[in-house]
mmCIF file of C-alpha atoms in Angstrom:
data_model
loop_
_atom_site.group_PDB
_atom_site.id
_atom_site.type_symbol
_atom_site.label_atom_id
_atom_site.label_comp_id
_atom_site.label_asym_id
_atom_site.label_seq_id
_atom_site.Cartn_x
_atom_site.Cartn_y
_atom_site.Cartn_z
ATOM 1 C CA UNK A 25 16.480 -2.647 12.037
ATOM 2 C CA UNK A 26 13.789 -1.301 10.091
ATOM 3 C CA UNK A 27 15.994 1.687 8.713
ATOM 4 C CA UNK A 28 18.400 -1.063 8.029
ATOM 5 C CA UNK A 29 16.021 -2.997 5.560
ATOM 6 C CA UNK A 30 14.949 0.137 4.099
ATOM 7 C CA UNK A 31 18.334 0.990 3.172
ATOM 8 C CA UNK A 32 19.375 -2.040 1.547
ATOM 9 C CA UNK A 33 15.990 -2.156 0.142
ATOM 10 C CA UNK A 34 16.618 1.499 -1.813
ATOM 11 C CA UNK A 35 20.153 0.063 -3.168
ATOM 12 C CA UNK A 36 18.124 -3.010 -4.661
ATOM 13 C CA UNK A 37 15.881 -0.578 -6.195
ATOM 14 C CA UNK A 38 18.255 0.794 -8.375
ATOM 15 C CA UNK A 39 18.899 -2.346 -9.913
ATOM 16 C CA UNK A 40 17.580 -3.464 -13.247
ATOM 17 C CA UNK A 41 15.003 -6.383 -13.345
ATOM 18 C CA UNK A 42 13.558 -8.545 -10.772
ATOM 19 C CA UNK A 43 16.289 -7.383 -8.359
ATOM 20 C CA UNK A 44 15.040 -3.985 -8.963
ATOM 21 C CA UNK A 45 11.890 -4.854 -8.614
ATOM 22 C CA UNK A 46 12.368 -6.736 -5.664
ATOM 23 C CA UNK A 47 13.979 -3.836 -3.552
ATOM 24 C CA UNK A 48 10.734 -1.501 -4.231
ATOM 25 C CA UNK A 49 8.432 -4.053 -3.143
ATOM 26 C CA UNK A 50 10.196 -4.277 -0.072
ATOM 27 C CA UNK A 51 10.191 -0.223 0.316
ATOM 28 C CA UNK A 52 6.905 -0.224 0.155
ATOM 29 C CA UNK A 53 6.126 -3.154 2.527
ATOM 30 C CA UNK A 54 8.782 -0.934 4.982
ATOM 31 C CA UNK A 55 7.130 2.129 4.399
ATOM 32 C CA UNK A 56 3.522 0.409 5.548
ATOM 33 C CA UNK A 57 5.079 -1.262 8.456
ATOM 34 C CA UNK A 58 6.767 2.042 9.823
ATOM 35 C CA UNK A 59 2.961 3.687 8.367
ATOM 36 C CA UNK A 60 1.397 0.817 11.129
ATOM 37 C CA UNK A 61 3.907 1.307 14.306
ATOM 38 C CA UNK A 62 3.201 5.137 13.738
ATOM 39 C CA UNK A 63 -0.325 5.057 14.324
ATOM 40 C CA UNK A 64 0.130 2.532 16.788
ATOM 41 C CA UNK A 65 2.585 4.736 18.859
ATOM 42 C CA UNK A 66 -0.132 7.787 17.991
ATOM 43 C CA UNK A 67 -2.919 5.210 19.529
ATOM 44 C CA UNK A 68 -0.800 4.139 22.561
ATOM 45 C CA UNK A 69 -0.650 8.427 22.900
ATOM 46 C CA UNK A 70 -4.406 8.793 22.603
ATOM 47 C CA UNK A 71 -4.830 6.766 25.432
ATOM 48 C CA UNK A 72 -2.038 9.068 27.171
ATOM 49 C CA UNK A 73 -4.035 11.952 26.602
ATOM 50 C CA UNK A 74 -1.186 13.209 24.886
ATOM 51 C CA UNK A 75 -2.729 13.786 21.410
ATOM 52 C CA UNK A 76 -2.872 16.713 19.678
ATOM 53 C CA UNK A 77 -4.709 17.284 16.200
ATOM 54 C CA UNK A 78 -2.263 19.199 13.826
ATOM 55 C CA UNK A 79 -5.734 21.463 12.343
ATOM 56 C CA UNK A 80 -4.252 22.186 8.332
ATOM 57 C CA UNK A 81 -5.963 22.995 5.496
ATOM 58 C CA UNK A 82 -5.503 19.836 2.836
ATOM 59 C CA UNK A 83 -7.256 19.195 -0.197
ATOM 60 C CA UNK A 84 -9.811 16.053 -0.150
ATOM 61 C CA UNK A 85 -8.778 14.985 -3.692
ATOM 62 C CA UNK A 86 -5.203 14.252 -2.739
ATOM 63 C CA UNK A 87 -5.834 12.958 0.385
ATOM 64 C CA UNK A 88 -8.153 10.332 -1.139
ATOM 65 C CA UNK A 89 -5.662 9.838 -3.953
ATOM 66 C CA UNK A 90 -2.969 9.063 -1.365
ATOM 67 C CA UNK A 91 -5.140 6.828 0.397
ATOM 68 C CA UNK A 92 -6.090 4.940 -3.119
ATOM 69 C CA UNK A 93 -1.898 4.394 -4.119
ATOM 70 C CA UNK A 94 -1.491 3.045 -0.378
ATOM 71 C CA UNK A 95 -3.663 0.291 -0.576
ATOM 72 C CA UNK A 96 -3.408 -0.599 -4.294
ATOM 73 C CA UNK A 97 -1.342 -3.061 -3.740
ATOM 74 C CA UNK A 98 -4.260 -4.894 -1.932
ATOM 75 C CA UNK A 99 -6.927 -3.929 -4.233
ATOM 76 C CA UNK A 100 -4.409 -6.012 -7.126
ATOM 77 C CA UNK A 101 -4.083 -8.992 -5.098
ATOM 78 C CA UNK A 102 -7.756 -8.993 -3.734
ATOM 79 C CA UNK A 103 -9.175 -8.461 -7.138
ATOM 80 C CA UNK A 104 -11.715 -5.664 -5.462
ATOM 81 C CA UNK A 105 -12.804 -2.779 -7.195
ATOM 82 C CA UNK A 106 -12.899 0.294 -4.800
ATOM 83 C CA UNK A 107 -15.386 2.770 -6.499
ATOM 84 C CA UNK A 108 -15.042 6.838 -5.054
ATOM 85 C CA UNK A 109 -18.412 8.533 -5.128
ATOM 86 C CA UNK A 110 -18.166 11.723 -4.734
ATOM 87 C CA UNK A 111 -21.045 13.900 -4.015
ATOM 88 C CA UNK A 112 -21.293 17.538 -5.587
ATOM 89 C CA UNK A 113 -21.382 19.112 -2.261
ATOM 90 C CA UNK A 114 -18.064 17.166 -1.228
ATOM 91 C CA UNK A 115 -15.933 20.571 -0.183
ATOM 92 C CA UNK A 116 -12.687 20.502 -2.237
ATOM 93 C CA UNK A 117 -10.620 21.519 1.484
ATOM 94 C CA UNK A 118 -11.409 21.233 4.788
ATOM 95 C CA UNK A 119 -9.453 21.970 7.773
ATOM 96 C CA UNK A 120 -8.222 19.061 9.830
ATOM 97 C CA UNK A 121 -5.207 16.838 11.120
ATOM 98 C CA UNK A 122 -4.638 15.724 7.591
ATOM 99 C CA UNK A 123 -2.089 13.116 8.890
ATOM 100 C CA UNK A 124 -4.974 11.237 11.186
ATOM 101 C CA UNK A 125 -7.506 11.263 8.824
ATOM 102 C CA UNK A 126 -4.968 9.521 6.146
ATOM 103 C CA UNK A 127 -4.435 7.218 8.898
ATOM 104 C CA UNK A 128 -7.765 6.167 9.645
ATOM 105 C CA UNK A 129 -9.123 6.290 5.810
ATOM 106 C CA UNK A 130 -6.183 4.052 5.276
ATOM 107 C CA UNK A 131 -6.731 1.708 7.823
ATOM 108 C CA UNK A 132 -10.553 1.455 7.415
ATOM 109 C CA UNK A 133 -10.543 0.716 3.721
ATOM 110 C CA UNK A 134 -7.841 -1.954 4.098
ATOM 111 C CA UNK A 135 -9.706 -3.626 6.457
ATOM 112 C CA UNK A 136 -12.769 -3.624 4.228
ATOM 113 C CA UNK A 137 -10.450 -4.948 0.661
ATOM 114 C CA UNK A 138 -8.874 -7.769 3.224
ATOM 115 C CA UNK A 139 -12.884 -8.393 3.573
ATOM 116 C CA UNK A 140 -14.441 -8.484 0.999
ATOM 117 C CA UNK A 141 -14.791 -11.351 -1.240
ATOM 118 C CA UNK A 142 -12.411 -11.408 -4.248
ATOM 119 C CA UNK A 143 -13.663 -9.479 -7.442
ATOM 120 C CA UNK A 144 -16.232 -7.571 -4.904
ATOM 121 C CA UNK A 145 -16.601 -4.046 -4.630
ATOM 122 C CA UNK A 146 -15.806 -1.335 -1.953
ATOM 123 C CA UNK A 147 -17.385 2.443 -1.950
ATOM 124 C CA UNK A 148 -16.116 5.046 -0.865
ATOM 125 C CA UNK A 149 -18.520 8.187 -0.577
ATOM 126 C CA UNK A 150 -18.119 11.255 0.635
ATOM 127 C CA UNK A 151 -20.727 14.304 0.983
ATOM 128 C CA UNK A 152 -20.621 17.609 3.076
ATOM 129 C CA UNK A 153 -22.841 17.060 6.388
ATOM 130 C CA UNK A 154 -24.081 20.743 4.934
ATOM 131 C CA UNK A 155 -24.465 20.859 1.326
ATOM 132 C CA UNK A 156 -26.318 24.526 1.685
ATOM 133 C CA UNK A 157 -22.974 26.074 2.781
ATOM 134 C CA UNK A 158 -20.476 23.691 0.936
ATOM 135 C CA UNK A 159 -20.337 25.968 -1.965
ATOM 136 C CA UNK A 160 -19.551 28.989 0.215
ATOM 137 C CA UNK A 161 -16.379 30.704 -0.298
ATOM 138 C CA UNK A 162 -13.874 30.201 2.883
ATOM 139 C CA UNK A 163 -15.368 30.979 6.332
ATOM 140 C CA UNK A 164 -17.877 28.167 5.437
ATOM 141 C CA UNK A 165 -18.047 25.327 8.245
ATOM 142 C CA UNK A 166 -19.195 22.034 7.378
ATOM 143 C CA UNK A 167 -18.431 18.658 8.183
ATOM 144 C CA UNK A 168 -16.880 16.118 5.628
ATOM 145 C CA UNK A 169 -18.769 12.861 5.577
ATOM 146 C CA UNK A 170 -16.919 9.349 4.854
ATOM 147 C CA UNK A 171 -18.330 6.694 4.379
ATOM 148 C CA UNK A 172 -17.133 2.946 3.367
ATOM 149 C CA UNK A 173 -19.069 0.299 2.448
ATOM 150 C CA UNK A 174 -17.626 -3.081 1.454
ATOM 151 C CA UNK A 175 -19.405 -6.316 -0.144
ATOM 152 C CA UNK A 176 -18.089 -8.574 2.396
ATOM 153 C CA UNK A 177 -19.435 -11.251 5.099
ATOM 154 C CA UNK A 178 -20.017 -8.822 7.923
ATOM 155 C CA UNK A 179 -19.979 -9.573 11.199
ATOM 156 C CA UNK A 180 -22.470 -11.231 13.346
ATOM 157 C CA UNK A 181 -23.752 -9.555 17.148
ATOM 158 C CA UNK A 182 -21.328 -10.868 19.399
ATOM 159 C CA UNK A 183 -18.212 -9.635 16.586
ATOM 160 C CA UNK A 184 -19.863 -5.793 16.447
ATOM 161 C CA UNK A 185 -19.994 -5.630 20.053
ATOM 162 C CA UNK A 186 -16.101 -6.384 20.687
ATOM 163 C CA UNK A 187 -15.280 -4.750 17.351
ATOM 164 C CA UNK A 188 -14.745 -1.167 18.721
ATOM 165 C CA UNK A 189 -12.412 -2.189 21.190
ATOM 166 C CA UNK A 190 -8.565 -1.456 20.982
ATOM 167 C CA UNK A 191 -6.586 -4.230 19.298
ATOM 168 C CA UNK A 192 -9.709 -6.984 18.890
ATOM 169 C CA UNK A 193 -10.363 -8.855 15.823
ATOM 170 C CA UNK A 194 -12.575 -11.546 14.258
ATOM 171 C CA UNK A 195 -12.405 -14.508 16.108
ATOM 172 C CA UNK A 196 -11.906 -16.350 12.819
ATOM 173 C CA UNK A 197 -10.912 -16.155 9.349
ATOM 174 C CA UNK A 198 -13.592 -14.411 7.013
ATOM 175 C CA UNK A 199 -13.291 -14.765 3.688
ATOM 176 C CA UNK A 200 -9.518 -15.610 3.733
ATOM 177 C CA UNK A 201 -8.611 -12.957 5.685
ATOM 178 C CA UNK A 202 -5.562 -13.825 7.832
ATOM 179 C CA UNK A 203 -6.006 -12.493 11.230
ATOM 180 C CA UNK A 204 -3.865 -9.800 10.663
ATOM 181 C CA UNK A 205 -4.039 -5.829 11.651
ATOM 182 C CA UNK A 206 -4.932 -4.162 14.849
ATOM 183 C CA UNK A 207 -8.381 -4.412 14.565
ATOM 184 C CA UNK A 208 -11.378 -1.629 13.711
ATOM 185 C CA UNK A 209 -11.278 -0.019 17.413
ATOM 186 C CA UNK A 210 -7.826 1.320 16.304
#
């Protein structure tokens, strides 16, 4: 049904005006949906043991861009700013199932825009784990180092301890946020 929608949707998007833009809001909206059954199909996997990483080299500046146009649409409703910080020793590739960590980039800063409180602010900073050998030329190993930090409520003892678990969320709304998602152990 899904390629169904997705069809029609494309045809409206060729239309002028509202229709027009009608049908791409609705390709996008399919394109996230199929985006969230994928990784829940790669999750139910995981558990499998079936899982492999797909190791590639992929540049950090595109992934991060890619991750930025996905959840725009968010960051425009929530009225969040999501600021990148960047640190000098941030390696420009690294080698790594590009695929899951778009996945779970994407995932975790949703979750923290559907958080935080509107016209907040959510960082994004990443670092080498190893700045001495970041600036080494190709058999360098070093870890990239993500980290996202959002303005929003938080969540209280009991919340943290269930909030690694597969498919648990907040027991109640926070901040407006519909309970909606898979939750952070995802």
């Amino acid at each position: 049904p899904l390629h169904v929608i997705s069809g029609l949707a494309d045809a409206l998007s060729r239309s002028d005006g509202e229709i027009g833009s009608y049908g791409r809001d609705i390709e996008v909206q399919c394109r996230q949906l199929l985006e969230k059954v994928t990784m829940m199909i790669d999750f139910a996997q995981m558990l499998r043991k079936n899982n492999m990483l797909n190791k590639v080299s992929f540049s950090v500046a595109h992934l991060l861009s890619e991750v930025l146009d996905h959840v725009h649409p968010k960051v425009e409703s929530r009225g969040v700013d999501v600021i990148v910080l960047p640190c000098i020793s941030t390696p420009h590739y690294v080698l790594g199932d590009r695929s899951k960590v778009l996945q779970i980039l994407s995932f975790v800063l949703d979750n923290s825009i559907r958080f935080s409180h509107p016209g907040g602010q959510v960082y994004v900073r990443l670092k080498s784990l190893d700045p001495e050998r970041a600036s080494q030329i190709q058999d360098s190993v070093h870890m990239l180092h993500l980290e996202i930090e959002d303005q929003g409520e938080g969540m209280d003892a009991a919340m943290l301890q269930n909030a690694m678990k597969p498919f648990q969320r907040t027991p109640e709304r926070l901040n407006g946020a519909a309970h909606q998602g898979m939750g952070l152990g995802l």
